[in-house]
Short mmCIF file of C-alpha atoms and ligand atoms in Angstrom, two decimals:
data_model
loop_
_atom_site.label_atom_id
_atom_site.label_comp_id
_atom_site.label_asym_id
_atom_site.label_seq_id
_atom_site.Cartn_x
_atom_site.Cartn_y
_atom_site.Cartn_z
CA UNK A 1412 0.00 0.00 0.00
CA UNK A 1413 1.36 3.39 -0.95
CA UNK A 1414 -0.07 6.32 0.93
CA UNK A 1415 -1.19 8.97 -1.55
CA UNK A 1416 -0.35 12.51 -0.40
CA UNK A 1417 -3.12 14.68 1.07
CA UNK A 1418 -4.74 17.31 -1.13
CA UNK A 1419 -3.23 20.77 -1.19
CA UNK A 1420 -5.38 23.62 0.08
CA UNK A 1421 -7.68 25.42 -2.34
CA UNK A 1422 -5.55 28.57 -2.12
CA UNK A 1423 -2.33 26.62 -2.79
CA UNK A 1424 -3.86 25.01 -5.87
CA UNK A 1425 -5.19 28.37 -7.08
CA UNK A 1426 -1.71 29.88 -6.69
CA UNK A 1427 0.01 26.98 -8.43
CA UNK A 1428 -2.47 27.03 -11.32
CA UNK A 1429 -2.49 30.81 -11.49
CA UNK A 1430 -6.29 30.94 -11.26
CA UNK A 1431 -8.88 32.47 -8.95
CA UNK A 1432 -9.95 30.85 -5.71
CA UNK A 1433 -13.46 30.90 -7.19
CA UNK A 1434 -12.33 28.60 -10.03
CA UNK A 1435 -10.74 26.10 -7.63
CA UNK A 1436 -13.73 26.11 -5.30
CA UNK A 1437 -16.12 25.56 -8.21
CA UNK A 1438 -13.93 22.70 -9.46
CA UNK A 1439 -13.54 21.02 -6.10
CA UNK A 1440 -17.19 21.47 -5.24
CA UNK A 1441 -18.55 19.43 -8.14
CA UNK A 1442 -18.13 16.12 -9.96
CA UNK A 1443 -15.28 16.26 -12.47
CA UNK A 1444 -14.95 13.30 -14.80
CA UNK A 1445 -12.29 12.88 -17.47
CA UNK A 1446 -13.68 10.57 -20.16
CA UNK A 1447 -10.31 9.34 -21.39
CA UNK A 1448 -7.09 8.90 -19.41
CA UNK A 1449 -4.22 6.86 -20.82
CA UNK A 1450 -1.89 7.18 -17.84
CA UNK A 1451 -1.63 3.40 -17.61
CA UNK A 1452 0.51 3.41 -20.78
CA UNK A 1453 3.72 4.78 -19.15
CA UNK A 1454 3.66 2.18 -16.33
CA UNK A 1455 3.54 -0.51 -19.00
CA UNK A 1456 6.30 1.10 -21.05
CA UNK A 1457 8.86 1.99 -18.40
CA UNK A 1458 7.57 1.41 -14.88
CA UNK A 1459 6.18 4.93 -14.26
CA UNK A 1460 4.60 4.73 -10.81
CA UNK A 1461 1.04 6.05 -10.92
CA UNK A 1462 0.91 6.33 -7.15
CA UNK A 1463 3.71 8.91 -7.01
CA UNK A 1464 3.43 12.59 -7.85
CA UNK A 1465 5.66 13.41 -10.80
CA UNK A 1466 6.88 16.96 -10.49
CA UNK A 1467 8.76 17.61 -13.67
CA UNK A 1468 7.31 16.97 -17.07
CA UNK A 1469 9.45 14.61 -19.13
CA UNK A 1470 10.04 16.04 -22.62
CA UNK A 1471 8.24 19.21 -21.52
CA UNK A 1472 4.95 17.35 -21.27
CA UNK A 1473 4.91 16.23 -24.87
CA UNK A 1474 3.41 12.73 -25.24
CA UNK A 1475 3.62 11.52 -21.60
CA UNK A 1476 4.00 12.46 -17.93
CA UNK A 1477 0.80 14.50 -17.75
CA UNK A 1478 -0.95 12.74 -14.91
CA UNK A 1479 -0.65 10.34 -11.99
CA UNK A 1480 -2.98 9.47 -9.12
CA UNK A 1481 -1.87 12.28 -6.75
CA UNK A 1482 -2.21 14.93 -9.47
CA UNK A 1483 -5.56 13.53 -10.63
CA UNK A 1484 -6.96 13.82 -7.10
CA UNK A 1485 -5.36 17.13 -6.22
CA UNK A 1486 -6.23 18.67 -9.58
CA UNK A 1487 -9.94 18.09 -9.04
CA UNK A 1488 -10.81 14.85 -10.84
CA UNK A 1489 -13.47 12.96 -8.88
CA UNK A 1490 -13.67 10.23 -11.50
CA UNK A 1491 -12.31 9.12 -14.82
CA UNK A 1492 -12.43 6.53 -17.54
CA UNK A 1493 -8.98 5.04 -17.07
CA UNK A 1494 -8.04 3.23 -20.23
CA UNK A 1495 -6.12 0.15 -21.21
CA UNK A 1496 -4.80 0.66 -24.75
CA UNK A 1497 -4.39 -2.23 -27.14
CA UNK A 1498 -1.02 -2.85 -28.75
CA UNK A 1499 -1.85 -3.50 -32.41
CA UNK A 1500 1.50 -5.16 -33.00
CA UNK A 1501 0.44 -8.17 -30.94
CA UNK A 1502 -1.41 -11.13 -32.47
CA UNK A 1503 -5.09 -11.79 -31.69
CA UNK A 1504 -4.50 -14.19 -28.82
CA UNK A 1505 -1.75 -12.01 -27.41
CA UNK A 1506 -4.06 -8.99 -27.45
CA UNK A 1507 -6.77 -10.86 -25.58
CA UNK A 1508 -4.35 -12.14 -22.95
CA UNK A 1509 -2.85 -8.65 -22.61
CA UNK A 1510 -6.16 -6.85 -22.14
CA UNK A 1511 -7.21 -9.27 -19.39
CA UNK A 1512 -3.86 -8.89 -17.65
CA UNK A 1513 -3.82 -5.10 -18.01
CA UNK A 1514 -7.36 -4.56 -16.76
CA UNK A 1515 -6.50 -6.68 -13.73
CA UNK A 1516 -3.25 -4.75 -13.34
CA UNK A 1517 -4.94 -1.36 -13.45
CA UNK A 1518 -7.64 -2.48 -11.00
CA UNK A 1519 -4.87 -3.80 -8.75
CA UNK A 1520 -2.94 -0.52 -8.59
CA UNK A 1521 -6.19 1.38 -7.95
CA UNK A 1522 -6.79 -1.06 -5.10
CA UNK A 1523 -3.49 0.01 -3.56
CA UNK A 1524 -4.61 3.58 -2.87
CA UNK A 1525 -6.13 3.02 0.55
CA UNK A 1526 -9.60 3.64 -0.90
CA UNK A 1527 -8.66 7.11 -2.14
CA UNK A 1528 -9.63 5.66 -5.52
CA UNK A 1529 -12.10 2.90 -6.20
CA UNK A 1530 -13.12 0.89 -9.28
CA UNK A 1531 -16.83 1.41 -9.95
CA UNK A 1532 -19.07 -0.50 -12.36
CA UNK A 1533 -22.40 1.26 -11.93
CA UNK A 1534 -23.86 4.65 -11.14
CA UNK A 1535 -24.89 3.34 -7.72
CA UNK A 1536 -21.28 2.32 -7.04
CA UNK A 1537 -20.14 5.70 -8.29
CA UNK A 1538 -22.34 7.42 -5.73
CA UNK A 1539 -21.11 5.13 -2.96
CA UNK A 1540 -17.47 5.80 -3.87
CA UNK A 1541 -18.05 9.54 -3.88
CA UNK A 1542 -19.83 9.44 -0.53
CA UNK A 1543 -16.70 7.73 0.83
CA UNK A 1544 -14.56 10.48 -0.70
CA UNK A 1545 -12.98 8.16 -3.27
CA UNK A 1546 -12.17 9.03 -6.88
CA UNK A 1547 -14.24 6.71 -9.12
CA UNK A 1548 -12.31 4.68 -11.69
CA UNK A 1549 -14.27 3.41 -14.69
CA UNK A 1550 -12.20 0.74 -16.43
CA UNK A 1551 -12.09 1.17 -20.21
CA UNK A 1552 -10.40 -0.24 -23.27
CA UNK A 1553 -9.08 1.70 -26.24
CA UNK A 1554 -9.07 -0.54 -29.31
CA UNK A 1555 -11.88 -3.11 -29.52
CA UNK A 1556 -9.54 -5.38 -31.46
CA UNK A 1557 -8.30 -6.48 -28.03
CA UNK A 1558 -11.30 -8.82 -28.16
CA UNK A 1559 -10.92 -10.21 -31.71
CA UNK A 1560 -10.09 -13.67 -30.37
CA UNK A 1561 -12.96 -13.77 -27.87
CA UNK A 1562 -16.16 -15.50 -29.05
CA UNK A 1563 -18.13 -13.41 -26.54
CA UNK A 1564 -16.17 -10.26 -27.42
CA UNK A 1565 -15.85 -7.82 -24.51
CA UNK A 1566 -18.11 -9.97 -22.31
CA UNK A 1567 -15.02 -12.09 -21.67
CA UNK A 1568 -14.14 -9.50 -19.01
CA UNK A 1569 -16.08 -10.79 -16.05
CA UNK A 1570 -18.00 -9.13 -13.30
CA UNK A 1571 -19.05 -6.11 -15.43
CA UNK A 1572 -15.67 -4.52 -14.72
CA UNK A 1573 -15.46 -3.08 -18.22
CA UNK A 1574 -17.53 0.06 -18.74
CA UNK A 1575 -16.47 1.25 -22.19
CA UNK A 1576 -14.67 0.16 -25.34
CA UNK A 1577 -13.43 2.37 -28.18
CA UNK A 1578 -14.54 0.27 -31.17
CA UNK A 1579 -11.44 1.01 -33.23
CA UNK A 1580 -8.18 2.82 -32.57
CA UNK A 1581 -5.48 4.02 -34.95
CA UNK A 1582 -5.64 1.08 -37.33
CA UNK A 1583 -8.48 -0.72 -39.06
CA UNK A 1584 -9.59 -3.81 -37.18
CA UNK A 1585 -11.81 -6.81 -37.71
CA UNK A 1586 -14.68 -4.56 -36.60
CA UNK A 1587 -14.31 -1.62 -38.94
CA UNK A 1588 -12.21 1.27 -40.16
CA UNK A 1589 -10.31 3.95 -38.28
CA UNK A 1590 -10.50 7.62 -39.16
CA UNK A 1591 -6.69 7.77 -39.06
CA UNK A 1592 -4.57 8.06 -42.20
CA UNK A 1593 -3.32 4.55 -41.40
CA UNK A 1594 -6.67 3.29 -42.75
CA UNK A 1595 -5.39 3.98 -46.26
CA UNK A 1596 -3.15 0.95 -45.85
CA UNK A 1597 -6.08 -1.43 -45.91
CA UNK A 1598 -9.69 -2.06 -46.91
CA UNK A 1599 -13.09 -0.61 -46.13
CA UNK A 1600 -13.97 1.89 -43.47
CA UNK A 1601 -17.49 0.78 -42.54
CA UNK A 1602 -18.50 -1.68 -39.83
CA UNK A 1603 -17.87 -5.33 -40.72
CA UNK A 1604 -20.26 -8.21 -39.84
CA UNK A 1605 -17.89 -9.03 -37.01
CA UNK A 1606 -18.14 -5.38 -35.98
CA UNK A 1607 -21.95 -5.55 -35.91
CA UNK A 1608 -21.77 -8.57 -33.61
CA UNK A 1609 -19.31 -6.65 -31.44
CA UNK A 1610 -21.77 -3.76 -31.04
CA UNK A 1611 -24.47 -6.26 -30.04
CA UNK A 1612 -22.12 -7.72 -27.43
CA UNK A 1613 -21.29 -4.28 -26.04
CA UNK A 1614 -25.01 -3.44 -25.86
CA UNK A 1615 -25.72 -6.75 -24.16
CA UNK A 1616 -23.17 -5.97 -21.46
CA UNK A 1617 -24.35 -2.35 -21.27
CA UNK A 1618 -20.77 -1.36 -22.02
CA UNK A 1619 -20.52 2.05 -23.64
CA UNK A 1620 -19.85 2.07 -27.37
CA UNK A 1621 -17.16 4.73 -27.81
CA UNK A 1622 -16.95 6.20 -31.31
CA UNK A 1623 -13.70 8.11 -30.89
CA UNK A 1624 -11.32 7.16 -33.74
CA UNK A 1625 -13.87 5.43 -35.95
CA UNK A 1626 -14.13 6.40 -39.62
CA UNK A 1627 -17.29 8.27 -40.56
CA UNK A 1628 -18.77 5.32 -42.48
CA UNK A 1629 -18.33 3.09 -39.45
CA UNK A 1630 -19.74 5.81 -37.21
CA UNK A 1631 -23.01 5.83 -39.15
CA UNK A 1632 -23.11 2.04 -39.26
CA UNK A 1633 -22.90 1.96 -35.45
CA UNK A 1634 -25.57 4.63 -35.11
CA UNK A 1635 -27.83 2.44 -37.28
CA UNK A 1636 -27.31 -0.85 -35.43
CA UNK A 1637 -26.68 0.00 -31.78
CA UNK A 1638 -29.39 -0.28 -29.09
CA UNK A 1639 -31.23 3.03 -29.33
CA UNK A 1640 -31.88 3.02 -25.60
CA UNK A 1641 -28.19 3.23 -24.73
CA UNK A 1642 -26.25 6.50 -24.93
CA UNK A 1643 -23.30 6.72 -27.34
CA UNK A 1644 -20.03 8.28 -26.29
CA UNK A 1645 -17.22 9.92 -28.20
CA UNK A 1646 -14.77 10.15 -25.33
CA UNK A 1647 -11.88 12.11 -26.83
CA UNK A 1648 -12.29 14.21 -29.95
CA UNK A 1649 -12.30 17.67 -31.48
CA UNK A 1650 -14.93 19.08 -33.80
CA UNK A 1651 -14.75 20.01 -37.48
CA UNK A 1652 -16.72 23.20 -36.81
CA UNK A 1653 -13.56 24.66 -35.28
CA UNK A 1654 -10.84 22.62 -36.96
CA UNK A 1655 -11.77 20.44 -39.91
CA UNK A 1656 -9.57 17.31 -39.86
CA UNK A 1657 -9.74 13.52 -39.96
CA UNK A 1658 -9.85 12.97 -36.20
CA UNK A 1659 -12.75 15.36 -35.46
CA UNK A 1660 -16.56 15.11 -35.52
CA UNK A 1661 -18.75 17.02 -37.95
CA UNK A 1662 -22.01 18.65 -36.89
CA UNK A 1663 -24.17 15.76 -38.09
CA UNK A 1664 -22.15 13.39 -35.94
CA UNK A 1665 -22.47 15.70 -32.93
CA UNK A 1666 -26.24 15.73 -33.40
CA UNK A 1667 -26.35 11.93 -33.74
CA UNK A 1668 -24.58 11.48 -30.38
CA UNK A 1669 -26.89 14.01 -28.74
CA UNK A 1670 -29.88 12.15 -30.20
CA UNK A 1671 -28.89 9.11 -28.10
CA UNK A 1672 -28.60 11.37 -25.02
CA UNK A 1673 -24.86 10.60 -25.08
CA UNK A 1674 -21.81 12.77 -24.47
CA UNK A 1675 -18.81 14.13 -26.37
CA UNK A 1676 -15.49 14.57 -24.56
CA UNK A 1677 -13.18 17.24 -25.96
CA UNK A 1678 -9.58 16.04 -26.19
CA UNK A 1679 -6.57 18.11 -25.07
CA UNK A 1680 -4.48 17.26 -28.16
CA UNK A 1681 -3.43 20.64 -29.55
CA UNK A 1682 -2.81 19.17 -32.99
CA UNK A 1683 -6.52 18.32 -33.34
CA UNK A 1684 -7.86 21.51 -31.76
CA UNK A 1685 -5.80 24.46 -32.90
CA UNK A 1686 -7.19 26.51 -35.75
CA UNK A 1687 -5.20 29.08 -37.71
CA UNK A 1688 -5.26 32.33 -35.76
CA UNK A 1689 -6.92 30.65 -32.77
CA UNK A 1690 -5.76 30.57 -29.16
CA UNK A 1691 -2.50 28.78 -28.43
CA UNK A 1692 -3.43 27.84 -24.86
CA UNK A 1693 -6.16 25.83 -23.15
CA UNK A 1694 -8.77 28.18 -24.57
CA UNK A 1695 -8.59 26.05 -27.72
CA UNK A 1696 -10.47 23.37 -25.70
CA UNK A 1697 -13.07 26.00 -24.81
CA UNK A 1698 -13.63 26.78 -28.50
CA UNK A 1699 -14.47 23.15 -29.25
CA UNK A 1700 -16.77 22.90 -26.22
CA UNK A 1701 -18.51 26.06 -27.36
CA UNK A 1702 -19.09 24.63 -30.82
CA UNK A 1703 -20.72 21.49 -29.39
CA UNK A 1704 -22.93 23.75 -27.26
CA UNK A 1705 -23.80 25.91 -30.29
CA UNK A 1706 -24.84 22.84 -32.28
CA UNK A 1707 -26.80 20.79 -29.69
CA UNK A 1708 -26.98 22.80 -26.47
CA UNK A 1709 -25.07 22.42 -23.23
CA UNK A 1710 -26.20 18.93 -22.18
CA UNK A 1711 -23.74 16.86 -24.24
CA UNK A 1712 -20.32 18.51 -23.94
CA UNK A 1713 -17.70 16.93 -21.69
CA UNK A 1714 -13.93 16.57 -21.29
CA UNK A 1715 -11.78 13.63 -22.39
CA UNK A 1716 -8.16 14.73 -22.02
CA UNK A 1717 -6.32 11.69 -23.43
CA UNK A 1718 -3.59 12.53 -20.92
CA UNK A 1719 -0.55 10.28 -21.41
CA UNK A 1720 -1.99 8.98 -24.68
CA UNK A 1721 0.97 10.18 -26.72
CA UNK A 1722 -0.60 13.63 -27.15
CA UNK A 1723 0.81 17.14 -26.83
CA UNK A 1724 -1.65 19.37 -24.95
CA UNK A 1725 -1.46 23.16 -25.15
CA UNK A 1726 1.38 24.25 -22.81
CA UNK A 1727 -0.86 25.33 -19.92
CA UNK A 1728 -2.69 21.98 -19.84
CA UNK A 1729 0.33 19.68 -19.96
CA UNK A 1730 0.43 19.25 -16.21
CA UNK A 1731 -2.78 17.41 -15.33
CA UNK A 1732 -2.43 18.64 -11.74
CA UNK A 1733 -3.36 22.17 -12.82
CA UNK A 1734 -5.09 21.66 -16.18
CA UNK A 1735 -8.66 21.39 -14.87
CA UNK A 1736 -8.58 24.51 -12.63
CA UNK A 1737 -7.24 26.44 -15.61
CA UNK A 1738 -10.06 25.20 -17.85
CA UNK A 1739 -12.61 26.20 -15.22
CA UNK A 1740 -11.05 29.66 -15.10
CA UNK A 1741 -11.37 29.94 -18.89
CA UNK A 1742 -15.02 28.88 -18.68
CA UNK A 1743 -15.68 31.50 -16.01
CA UNK A 1744 -13.91 34.07 -18.22
CA UNK A 1745 -16.35 33.16 -20.99
CA UNK A 1746 -19.18 34.13 -18.67
CA UNK A 1747 -20.55 30.59 -18.63
CA UNK A 1748 -22.96 29.81 -15.82
CA UNK A 1749 -21.93 27.61 -12.91
CA UNK A 1750 -24.62 25.18 -14.03
CA UNK A 1751 -23.16 24.92 -17.54
CA UNK A 1752 -19.63 24.47 -16.19
CA UNK A 1753 -20.78 21.72 -13.84
CA UNK A 1754 -22.52 19.93 -16.69
CA UNK A 1755 -19.36 19.98 -18.82
CA UNK A 1756 -17.12 18.90 -15.95
CA UNK A 1757 -19.16 15.85 -15.01
CA UNK A 1758 -22.92 16.30 -14.95
CA UNK A 1759 -23.50 15.48 -18.59
CA UNK A 1760 -21.43 12.33 -18.48
CA UNK A 1761 -22.99 11.16 -15.22
CA UNK A 1762 -26.46 11.46 -16.74
CA UNK A 1763 -25.34 8.95 -19.39
CA UNK A 1764 -23.79 6.66 -16.78
CA UNK A 1765 -26.99 6.60 -14.75
CA UNK A 1766 -28.84 5.65 -17.94
CA UNK A 1767 -26.55 2.85 -19.11
CA UNK A 1768 -25.49 1.30 -15.78
CA UNK A 1769 -27.89 2.38 -13.04
CA UNK A 1770 -27.06 -0.55 -10.75
ZN1 ZN B 2658 -7.45 7.55 -28.56
#
């Protein structure tokens, strides 16, 4: 058991982040859920210890080193979808064995936090964790091809531990095509028959279907076949309305997610967000949130940082220990209401969680 450090005071955090006390108090007084955290990648790559606070940013915060458990807690996150990413260079059986091992490994390290953090599977468990003061960890997988070799797909993960799967990642898979330029190396971009079965399996387990990364053809195929009573997520993305590029959602896609009462998490990857002449700091995230709000209203926008997922956030968001207070300050500077800010930080996502996994 490693004792996680106590939280800093609100005024210390405000000073460190360079924001108002009001911003920190708003942040720490509400539910703050990051829809996509990849901080389990560095521990797998070089033994980065998630339970320790990492003070200096390796490589200036490009790619990795953005977050760890102490910074997640101190920086205001009350919950997050902590992801296990699939290594596409492994074979099918290797991927399946790895995803089982890594989900168990992530749950294990969360279990070593003295109940400061707790794995939750349902909204009811989320509420119980929060009442106990614990950060709620929702276990997730990035890259559905982890389950290619499983006849029951993602249901192979027992005990409903898995809450969300990103159907595809950076490469095409047996399920369908990626939006990434790597898709040009191989076949079609729509959902395959195997992919349709996979969506059925996710729906059966009431595991969120995450449409981040999927090519637009596959996106519409999923919209057509998924259980209409379950909310869709796009956990980490930008939007074409601000920056038109392969990794972002267009307005029709934003509306389709909202139609399922789902949520859209804006990523912190500057390369997907920054428009010519636009802000060079965390306000680029605000622009994408604002576009989602302009298109479908304020009930669907959320945050999905992709911290430690090989991204380069704008400089002021590279340290996940101060990124969220800074975003709240930018939202306040926009004149957004406390209610809107609370929805973006966690309320919108939690509405979807209550719908898909009540208990
Ligand atoms: Zn991703």
